Amino acid sequence: TTTTTTTTRARTRTTRKTLSSPRAPVLFLLFSIAANSHTVGSFLTPPTVAIASKRRPSLPTAKPTATPTARQPTPLSLSGSDVSNLLYEEQEKLIVRRGELEESLVSNLAPLEAHVVKVRGTGNAGGFGGGKRNNNGGKSKTKNNNKTSNKTSNSNNHNNFQAEGKAHAQVLQNEGILRLDNVLPPDTADSLRDYASSLRQTSEREVQSGLVPPLHRFADVLLKSNRCDLPLPLGQSPLLASALHALLLRSPVSSVIESLFGTNAVLHEFSCLVSDPGSQRQVLHPDTPYIDGKGPVLYTCFVALQDVTPEMGPTTWMPGTHTKEAHEAFGDATGRKDEFLSGRRAVTGTLKKGDCAIFDSRVLHCGTANRSHLEGGEGTSRALFYFSFKNPEVGYTGNPASIRPEIGRAMLTLGDLME
């Protein structure tokens, strides 16, 4: 279309066939790729062309066997889940190839740099507690360690962060992407990474045993292999409360969101993304469409739970692509899409532990391939704690939320969490 783009949040999750439906409306991606087939090449095999044109692909014919009673799978005897898996395998092949092509097109690539605002009473990029990162990646010591002054300190910090947040918000409005450094203490990031790893194992057991539906523990996602999108609980662990306290009260993150959406902004997502070694590059996509005459829908904050190196598959964003013009060019079916992407400025989220990136859900982005295992050894998973806040004037965003159902139903606001 000319004003909207059907979208997908291509995030991460575990490899389980119990989650057979990709989170994305994948057919949109296939339509787009098929329309630009001259740029994709000869890998558009008959089955994938059939998927892209909404026709049922031909299935392999069963071979005769010497034993008449041994029943072999035929197109008629395949179960619905078997057919779904076959179709999805073809979809994945097409999407992976498209991602590889886009990687070659996006050549103007640089690390996402932190936006620094100098406001009295705050530190480097408004970092956690006003502290600056030392040579060991931690915080420099501050003189005031009196616990009784915490409440006053938090209030003063928030007042300072409000001025800082407005300046950061301007960058976010213009670019669609913003980096803030040192917003989560390194030890909290370490603990949260360990917690997410343990929760992932527990959630897998709960799903496999049939105790809970898969989508109550894992958000659906495109390119399932070696990926996990793990919605987190609230109220079960003081660790998550501590992390939110640091991010919303002792960093400028909440002030940025408040400047744009106000304190009635609704918590829309609360999860942890994990891409394991071997995960493939995703295709560029927005999380929500551009709607003419409407403003931003979501702002999402990715917080690194470890240093993210280029080999670990950092997120790539294309600044300035949250506009009508960008979405029209990206959705063009005449080949203009590849021309639009070629050479356009892009930035990568090679964040340090405790740093974050906040982005407009309409900006084009993708997770890249985790090739850390190719450096020797088993490689390193990339884990991002993340949350999204929704514009309170918006109803359905056009994309399922990565959040546990009970938290989503609570409709918690930014103001609620800050209290």
Tab-separated table of C-alpha atoms in Angstrom:
chain	number	residue	atom	x	y	z
A	1	THR	CA	0.000	0.000	0.000
A	2	THR	CA	1.038	3.646	-0.233
A	3	THR	CA	0.437	4.726	3.336
A	4	THR	CA	0.754	1.651	5.451
A	5	THR	CA	3.026	-1.344	5.590
A	6	THR	CA	1.910	-4.636	7.088
A	7	THR	CA	4.618	-5.477	9.513
A	8	THR	CA	6.218	-8.047	11.708
A	9	ARG	CA	8.169	-7.912	14.848
A	10	ALA	CA	11.012	-10.266	13.994
A	11	ARG	CA	12.238	-11.043	17.451
A	12	THR	CA	13.813	-14.075	19.067
A	13	ARG	CA	12.521	-17.276	20.660
A	14	THR	CA	13.214	-20.970	21.134
A	15	THR	CA	13.073	-23.599	18.428
A	16	ARG	CA	9.881	-25.514	19.079
A	17	LYS	CA	7.437	-26.909	16.581
A	18	THR	CA	4.690	-26.413	19.135
A	19	LEU	CA	4.779	-22.762	18.106
A	20	SER	CA	3.942	-23.307	14.474
A	21	SER	CA	2.663	-19.854	13.584
A	22	PRO	CA	5.315	-17.191	12.919
A	23	ARG	CA	4.628	-13.969	14.737
A	24	ALA	CA	4.722	-12.031	11.496
A	25	PRO	CA	2.092	-11.869	8.823
A	26	VAL	CA	4.750	-13.673	6.759
A	27	LEU	CA	2.760	-13.528	3.538
A	28	PHE	CA	3.315	-9.766	3.432
A	29	LEU	CA	7.050	-10.313	3.453
A	30	LEU	CA	6.711	-12.938	0.758
A	31	PHE	CA	4.560	-10.665	-1.399
A	32	SER	CA	7.163	-7.956	-1.048
A	33	ILE	CA	10.043	-10.294	-1.843
A	34	ALA	CA	8.258	-11.922	-4.759
A	35	ALA	CA	7.433	-8.522	-6.181
A	36	ASN	CA	11.148	-7.767	-6.137
A	37	SER	CA	12.106	-11.203	-7.409
A	38	HIS	CA	14.500	-9.764	-9.974
A	39	THR	CA	16.734	-8.815	-7.066
A	40	VAL	CA	16.428	-12.102	-5.245
A	41	GLY	CA	17.566	-14.439	-7.989
A	42	SER	CA	16.916	-18.019	-8.906
A	43	PHE	CA	16.157	-19.266	-5.404
A	44	LEU	CA	12.446	-18.560	-5.973
A	45	THR	CA	11.595	-22.225	-6.425
A	46	PRO	CA	8.087	-23.349	-7.425
A	47	PRO	CA	6.994	-24.062	-3.804
A	48	THR	CA	7.981	-20.616	-2.590
A	49	VAL	CA	6.419	-18.922	-5.581
A	50	ALA	CA	3.245	-20.817	-4.783
A	51	ILE	CA	3.289	-19.547	-1.202
A	52	ALA	CA	3.886	-15.986	-2.320
A	53	SER	CA	0.897	-16.150	-4.646
A	54	LYS	CA	-1.403	-17.782	-2.058
A	55	ARG	CA	-1.471	-21.078	-3.971
A	56	ARG	CA	-0.890	-24.384	-2.231
A	57	PRO	CA	2.619	-25.650	-3.085
A	58	SER	CA	2.980	-29.091	-4.575
A	59	LEU	CA	3.927	-31.733	-2.021
A	60	PRO	CA	6.303	-34.644	-2.648
A	61	THR	CA	4.649	-37.773	-3.998
A	62	ALA	CA	4.913	-40.809	-1.761
A	63	LYS	CA	7.210	-43.564	-3.067
A	64	PRO	CA	5.782	-47.092	-3.411
A	65	THR	CA	7.018	-49.622	-0.899
A	66	ALA	CA	7.472	-53.389	-0.942
A	67	THR	CA	5.213	-53.807	2.086
A	68	PRO	CA	1.594	-53.001	1.170
A	69	THR	CA	0.552	-52.545	4.793
A	70	ALA	CA	3.250	-49.948	5.545
A	71	ARG	CA	1.455	-46.669	5.152
A	72	GLN	CA	3.589	-43.821	3.789
A	73	PRO	CA	2.786	-40.112	4.096
A	74	THR	CA	0.952	-38.715	1.092
A	75	PRO	CA	-0.372	-35.223	0.450
A	76	LEU	CA	-3.757	-36.422	1.707
A	77	SER	CA	-2.404	-38.157	4.803
A	78	LEU	CA	-0.213	-35.280	5.976
A	79	SER	CA	-1.581	-33.655	9.107
A	80	GLY	CA	-2.304	-29.959	9.287
A	81	SER	CA	0.791	-29.393	11.427
A	82	ASP	CA	2.955	-31.268	8.862
A	83	VAL	CA	1.707	-29.041	6.060
A	84	SER	CA	2.200	-25.952	8.206
A	85	ASN	CA	5.784	-26.971	8.949
A	86	LEU	CA	6.499	-27.626	5.264
A	87	LEU	CA	5.148	-24.228	4.313
A	88	TYR	CA	7.057	-22.504	7.086
A	89	GLU	CA	10.324	-24.166	6.038
A	90	GLU	CA	9.855	-22.742	2.564
A	91	GLN	CA	9.013	-19.346	4.000
A	92	GLU	CA	12.122	-19.366	6.164
A	93	LYS	CA	14.368	-20.213	3.213
A	94	LEU	CA	12.973	-17.288	1.274
A	95	ILE	CA	13.266	-14.885	4.181
A	96	VAL	CA	16.830	-15.965	5.024
A	97	ARG	CA	17.900	-15.371	1.410
A	98	ARG	CA	16.249	-11.976	1.446
A	99	GLY	CA	18.068	-11.120	4.665
A	100	GLU	CA	21.376	-12.089	3.076
A	101	LEU	CA	20.628	-9.839	0.111
A	102	GLU	CA	19.750	-6.918	2.368
A	103	GLU	CA	23.004	-7.420	4.270
A	104	SER	CA	24.890	-6.822	1.006
A	105	LEU	CA	22.777	-3.758	0.209
A	106	VAL	CA	23.211	-2.069	3.602
A	107	SER	CA	26.840	-1.031	3.336
A	108	ASN	CA	26.782	2.394	5.004
A	109	LEU	CA	26.949	0.946	8.518
A	110	ALA	CA	28.317	2.436	11.740
A	111	PRO	CA	27.888	1.802	15.494
A	112	LEU	CA	24.988	3.588	17.172
A	113	GLU	CA	26.510	6.396	19.241
A	114	ALA	CA	25.170	7.623	22.562
A	115	HIS	CA	23.423	10.979	22.687
A	116	VAL	CA	24.988	13.034	25.461
A	117	VAL	CA	23.186	15.944	27.102
A	118	LYS	CA	24.979	18.004	29.729
A	119	VAL	CA	22.513	18.884	32.449
A	120	ARG	CA	23.632	19.838	35.927
A	121	GLY	CA	23.323	16.904	38.317
A	122	THR	CA	23.545	14.122	35.720
A	123	GLY	CA	26.462	12.127	34.450
A	124	ASN	CA	27.547	10.579	31.175
A	125	ALA	CA	24.459	10.309	28.935
A	126	GLY	CA	22.344	10.576	32.071
A	127	GLY	CA	23.721	7.279	33.283
A	128	PHE	CA	22.626	5.229	36.280
A	129	GLY	CA	22.773	7.308	39.446
A	130	GLY	CA	24.736	10.009	37.655
A	131	GLY	CA	27.815	7.784	37.660
A	132	LYS	CA	30.265	7.391	34.786
A	133	ARG	CA	31.576	4.118	33.432
A	134	ASN	CA	35.090	3.322	34.610
A	135	ASN	CA	37.727	1.260	32.795
A	136	ASN	CA	36.169	-1.953	34.076
A	137	GLY	CA	32.748	-1.117	32.627
A	138	GLY	CA	31.265	-0.397	36.054
A	139	LYS	CA	30.309	2.755	37.932
A	140	SER	CA	32.635	5.231	39.507
A	141	LYS	CA	32.039	5.664	43.223
A	142	THR	CA	29.851	8.481	44.461
A	143	LYS	CA	30.254	10.296	47.740
A	144	ASN	CA	26.672	10.030	48.921
A	145	ASN	CA	25.991	6.448	50.001
A	146	ASN	CA	23.481	7.289	52.690
A	147	LYS	CA	20.436	5.054	52.189
A	148	THR	CA	18.160	7.499	53.989
A	149	SER	CA	18.714	10.017	51.208
A	150	ASN	CA	17.619	7.638	48.447
A	151	LYS	CA	14.083	8.979	48.180
A	152	THR	CA	15.266	12.587	47.986
A	153	SER	CA	18.012	11.581	45.582
A	154	ASN	CA	15.534	9.805	43.304
A	155	SER	CA	13.278	12.863	43.273
A	156	ASN	CA	16.181	15.154	42.441
A	157	ASN	CA	17.409	12.757	39.765
A	158	HIS	CA	13.984	12.634	38.148
A	159	ASN	CA	13.777	16.440	38.077
A	160	ASN	CA	17.182	16.583	36.397
A	161	PHE	CA	16.245	13.785	34.012
A	162	GLN	CA	13.088	15.613	32.934
A	163	ALA	CA	15.166	18.370	31.358
A	164	GLU	CA	17.554	15.833	29.906
A	165	GLY	CA	14.697	13.643	28.704
A	166	LYS	CA	13.238	16.429	26.590
A	167	ALA	CA	16.527	16.844	24.738
A	168	HIS	CA	16.830	13.077	24.193
A	169	ALA	CA	13.192	12.912	23.070
A	170	GLN	CA	13.891	15.448	20.336
A	171	VAL	CA	16.594	13.190	18.909
A	172	LEU	CA	14.282	10.187	19.134
A	173	GLN	CA	11.536	12.071	17.294
A	174	ASN	CA	13.912	13.126	14.523
A	175	GLU	CA	15.969	9.958	14.094
A	176	GLY	CA	13.618	7.252	15.340
A	177	ILE	CA	16.471	5.735	17.391
A	178	LEU	CA	18.354	6.882	20.507
A	179	ARG	CA	21.173	5.366	22.544
A	180	LEU	CA	21.627	6.023	26.265
A	181	ASP	CA	24.619	4.612	28.108
A	182	ASN	CA	24.919	3.190	31.602
A	183	VAL	CA	21.206	3.055	32.467
A	184	LEU	CA	21.334	-0.280	34.312
A	185	PRO	CA	23.979	-1.278	36.897
A	186	PRO	CA	26.304	-3.997	35.530
A	187	ASP	CA	25.655	-6.343	38.465
A	188	THR	CA	21.888	-6.037	37.911
A	189	ALA	CA	22.406	-6.808	34.218
A	190	ASP	CA	24.409	-9.934	35.116
A	191	SER	CA	21.745	-11.134	37.548
A	192	LEU	CA	18.951	-10.442	35.075
A	193	ARG	CA	20.721	-12.417	32.352
A	194	ASP	CA	21.092	-15.408	34.708
A	195	TYR	CA	17.444	-15.070	35.755
A	196	ALA	CA	16.246	-15.051	32.137
A	197	SER	CA	18.311	-18.143	31.341
A	198	SER	CA	16.774	-20.035	34.257
A	199	LEU	CA	13.262	-18.808	33.418
A	200	ARG	CA	13.706	-19.945	29.828
A	201	GLN	CA	14.449	-23.506	30.936
A	202	THR	CA	11.511	-23.512	33.361
A	203	SER	CA	9.160	-22.132	30.701
A	204	GLU	CA	10.254	-24.782	28.195
A	205	ARG	CA	9.432	-27.520	30.705
A	206	GLU	CA	6.036	-25.962	31.470
A	207	VAL	CA	5.151	-25.809	27.788
A	208	GLN	CA	6.417	-29.319	26.978
A	209	SER	CA	4.446	-30.793	29.875
A	210	GLY	CA	1.268	-29.019	28.753
A	211	LEU	CA	0.927	-26.956	31.941
A	212	VAL	CA	0.610	-23.681	30.028
A	213	PRO	CA	-0.077	-22.712	26.399
A	214	PRO	CA	3.112	-21.876	24.445
A	215	LEU	CA	2.101	-18.258	23.869
A	216	HIS	CA	1.759	-17.728	27.631
A	217	ARG	CA	5.503	-18.250	27.973
A	218	PHE	CA	7.048	-17.485	24.582
A	219	ALA	CA	6.081	-14.750	22.143
A	220	ASP	CA	5.678	-15.832	18.540
A	221	VAL	CA	8.485	-14.789	16.225
A	222	LEU	CA	9.854	-14.961	12.711
A	223	LEU	CA	12.891	-17.189	12.013
A	224	LYS	CA	12.448	-19.436	15.037
A	225	SER	CA	15.735	-21.292	14.924
A	226	ASN	CA	18.081	-20.330	17.777
A	227	ARG	CA	15.850	-17.462	18.905
A	228	CYS	CA	13.732	-16.836	21.980
A	229	ASP	CA	11.349	-14.038	22.970
A	230	LEU	CA	10.640	-14.640	26.649
A	231	PRO	CA	7.901	-12.512	28.288
A	232	LEU	CA	8.821	-11.832	31.903
A	233	PRO	CA	6.618	-11.975	35.018
A	234	LEU	CA	6.101	-9.058	37.368
A	235	GLY	CA	5.786	-9.386	41.135
A	236	GLN	CA	7.581	-12.734	41.333
A	237	SER	CA	11.155	-11.528	41.627
A	238	PRO	CA	12.623	-8.488	43.399
A	239	LEU	CA	15.283	-8.490	40.693
A	240	LEU	CA	12.843	-7.221	38.051
A	241	ALA	CA	11.558	-4.560	40.446
A	242	SER	CA	15.143	-3.471	41.070
A	243	ALA	CA	15.840	-3.277	37.336
A	244	LEU	CA	12.720	-1.179	36.700
A	245	HIS	CA	13.615	1.095	39.631
A	246	ALA	CA	17.028	1.747	38.128
A	247	LEU	CA	15.729	2.304	34.612
A	248	LEU	CA	12.676	4.418	35.418
A	249	LEU	CA	13.852	6.398	38.437
A	250	ARG	CA	17.631	6.579	38.182
A	251	SER	CA	18.130	7.052	34.448
A	252	PRO	CA	16.558	9.349	31.830
A	253	VAL	CA	14.627	6.493	30.167
A	254	SER	CA	11.255	7.261	31.785
A	255	SER	CA	11.700	10.996	31.186
A	256	VAL	CA	12.164	10.357	27.462
A	257	ILE	CA	8.948	8.319	27.286
A	258	GLU	CA	7.098	10.814	29.484
A	259	SER	CA	8.141	13.703	27.219
A	260	LEU	CA	6.575	11.917	24.235
A	261	PHE	CA	3.578	10.007	25.617
A	262	GLY	CA	3.058	11.373	29.132
A	263	THR	CA	2.775	9.294	32.296
A	264	ASN	CA	-0.364	7.547	30.960
A	265	ALA	CA	1.759	5.632	28.441
A	266	VAL	CA	0.751	1.961	28.717
A	267	LEU	CA	3.229	-0.852	29.337
A	268	HIS	CA	2.743	-2.866	26.149
A	269	GLU	CA	5.673	-5.305	26.221
A	270	PHE	CA	7.899	-6.709	28.947
A	271	SER	CA	10.252	-9.428	27.803
A	272	CYS	CA	13.768	-10.689	27.097
A	273	LEU	CA	15.095	-11.328	23.601
A	274	VAL	CA	17.768	-13.971	23.158
A	275	SER	CA	19.564	-14.819	19.916
A	276	ASP	CA	21.776	-17.873	20.232
A	277	PRO	CA	24.849	-18.654	18.119
A	278	GLY	CA	23.730	-19.747	14.665
A	279	SER	CA	20.637	-17.521	14.492
A	280	GLN	CA	20.103	-16.069	11.020
A	281	ARG	CA	19.851	-12.460	9.953
A	282	GLN	CA	16.284	-11.197	9.832
A	283	VAL	CA	14.790	-9.064	7.083
A	284	LEU	CA	14.422	-5.342	7.657
A	285	HIS	CA	10.986	-4.442	8.950
A	286	PRO	CA	9.051	-1.945	11.057
A	287	ASP	CA	7.181	-3.257	14.094
A	288	THR	CA	4.102	-1.141	13.336
A	289	PRO	CA	2.980	0.555	10.114
A	290	TYR	CA	3.114	4.208	9.314
A	291	ILE	CA	-0.443	5.560	9.361
A	292	ASP	CA	-0.957	8.868	7.622
A	293	GLY	CA	-2.028	11.573	10.038
A	294	LYS	CA	-1.164	9.512	13.111
A	295	GLY	CA	1.829	9.855	15.398
A	296	PRO	CA	4.114	7.220	16.937
A	297	VAL	CA	2.496	4.090	18.348
A	298	LEU	CA	5.201	2.476	20.494
A	299	TYR	CA	8.616	3.270	21.881
A	300	THR	CA	10.693	0.206	22.713
A	301	CYS	CA	13.736	0.139	24.985
A	302	PHE	CA	16.386	-2.573	24.456
A	303	VAL	CA	18.805	-2.964	27.393
A	304	ALA	CA	21.969	-5.009	26.833
A	305	LEU	CA	22.575	-7.681	29.499
A	306	GLN	CA	26.143	-8.217	28.290
A	307	ASP	CA	28.522	-6.432	25.958
A	308	VAL	CA	27.210	-6.894	22.403
A	309	THR	CA	29.920	-7.456	19.813
A	310	PRO	CA	29.435	-7.352	16.010
A	311	GLU	CA	29.757	-11.167	15.919
A	312	MET	CA	26.801	-11.619	18.313
A	313	GLY	CA	24.190	-10.312	15.872
A	314	PRO	CA	23.403	-6.794	17.113
A	315	THR	CA	20.225	-5.064	16.004
A	316	THR	CA	20.559	-2.835	12.937
A	317	TRP	CA	18.389	0.277	12.626
A	318	MET	CA	17.914	2.701	9.729
A	319	PRO	CA	17.556	6.181	11.264
A	320	GLY	CA	14.872	8.400	9.798
A	321	THR	CA	12.792	5.570	8.303
A	322	HIS	CA	9.774	6.133	10.552
A	323	THR	CA	8.272	8.489	7.950
A	324	LYS	CA	5.592	8.226	5.274
A	325	GLU	CA	8.150	8.610	2.485
A	326	ALA	CA	10.377	5.852	3.855
A	327	HIS	CA	7.489	3.412	4.273
A	328	GLU	CA	6.210	4.118	0.769
A	329	ALA	CA	9.648	3.434	-0.717
A	330	PHE	CA	10.132	0.337	1.437
A	331	GLY	CA	6.760	-1.068	0.378
A	332	ASP	CA	7.271	-0.331	-3.311
A	333	ALA	CA	6.808	-3.352	-5.588
A	334	THR	CA	8.747	-2.062	-8.620
A	335	GLY	CA	12.299	-2.531	-7.359
A	336	ARG	CA	12.496	0.881	-5.695
A	337	LYS	CA	12.785	-0.877	-2.332
A	338	ASP	CA	16.296	-2.191	-2.976
A	339	GLU	CA	17.369	1.142	-4.396
A	340	PHE	CA	16.041	2.794	-1.251
A	341	LEU	CA	17.989	0.432	1.029
A	342	SER	CA	21.218	0.489	-0.945
A	343	GLY	CA	23.742	2.779	0.654
A	344	ARG	CA	21.283	4.220	3.151
A	345	ARG	CA	22.747	5.060	6.570
A	346	ALA	CA	22.309	2.325	9.155
A	347	VAL	CA	23.517	1.898	12.738
A	348	THR	CA	24.223	-1.203	14.821
A	349	GLY	CA	23.452	-1.781	18.490
A	350	THR	CA	26.909	-2.782	19.675
A	351	LEU	CA	25.954	-1.786	23.197
A	352	LYS	CA	27.947	-2.255	26.360
A	353	LYS	CA	26.404	-4.070	29.316
A	354	GLY	CA	23.780	-1.789	30.887
A	355	ASP	CA	23.435	0.497	27.850
A	356	CYS	CA	20.134	0.856	26.024
A	357	ALA	CA	18.615	1.815	22.698
A	358	ILE	CA	15.119	3.338	22.482
A	359	PHE	CA	13.405	3.293	19.095
A	360	ASP	CA	10.175	4.239	17.362
A	361	SER	CA	8.301	1.065	16.366
A	362	ARG	CA	7.917	2.417	12.810
A	363	VAL	CA	11.659	2.638	12.146
A	364	LEU	CA	13.160	-0.072	9.909
A	365	HIS	CA	15.348	-2.526	11.811
A	366	CYS	CA	16.384	-6.170	12.052
A	367	GLY	CA	18.327	-8.578	14.211
A	368	THR	CA	21.500	-9.706	12.475
A	369	ALA	CA	23.113	-13.138	12.403
A	370	ASN	CA	24.852	-14.384	15.551
A	371	ARG	CA	28.122	-15.757	14.186
A	372	SER	CA	30.028	-15.736	17.471
A	373	HIS	CA	30.472	-19.521	17.295
A	374	LEU	CA	32.560	-19.084	14.146
A	375	GLU	CA	35.231	-17.356	16.215
A	376	GLY	CA	35.945	-20.622	18.007
A	377	GLY	CA	34.174	-22.313	20.876
A	378	GLU	CA	30.426	-22.407	21.407
A	379	GLY	CA	29.836	-18.697	20.918
A	380	THR	CA	27.797	-16.311	23.072
A	381	SER	CA	24.068	-15.675	23.165
A	382	ARG	CA	22.906	-12.069	22.944
A	383	ALA	CA	20.300	-11.209	25.592
A	384	LEU	CA	18.308	-7.970	25.652
A	385	PHE	CA	15.885	-7.024	28.422
A	386	TYR	CA	13.214	-4.909	26.793
A	387	PHE	CA	9.932	-3.140	27.331
A	388	SER	CA	7.629	-1.043	25.151
A	389	PHE	CA	5.277	1.770	26.086
A	390	LYS	CA	2.210	2.474	23.963
A	391	ASN	CA	0.714	5.810	23.081
A	392	PRO	CA	-2.338	6.027	25.398
A	393	GLU	CA	-4.432	7.358	22.497
A	394	VAL	CA	-3.833	4.202	20.434
A	395	GLY	CA	-5.901	1.023	20.659
A	396	TYR	CA	-4.590	-2.050	18.826
A	397	THR	CA	-1.073	-1.493	17.509
A	398	GLY	CA	-1.283	-3.922	14.594
A	399	ASN	CA	1.189	-6.342	16.171
A	400	PRO	CA	0.806	-8.877	19.025
A	401	ALA	CA	2.558	-7.776	22.192
A	402	SER	CA	5.398	-9.707	23.842
A	403	ILE	CA	3.960	-9.643	27.343
A	404	ARG	CA	2.416	-12.139	29.730
A	405	PRO	CA	-1.401	-12.041	29.435
A	406	GLU	CA	-2.001	-11.122	33.066
A	407	ILE	CA	0.362	-8.136	32.819
A	408	GLY	CA	-1.153	-6.997	29.549
A	409	ARG	CA	-4.651	-7.096	31.031
A	410	ALA	CA	-3.524	-4.950	33.978
A	411	MET	CA	-2.883	-1.993	31.619
A	412	LEU	CA	-0.073	-0.651	33.800
A	413	THR	CA	1.020	2.887	32.961
A	414	LEU	CA	4.378	4.577	33.163
A	415	GLY	CA	3.060	6.561	36.110
A	416	ASP	CA	1.997	3.378	37.901
A	417	LEU	CA	5.456	1.862	37.549
A	418	MET	CA	7.237	5.017	38.621
A	419	GLU	CA	5.213	5.045	41.848
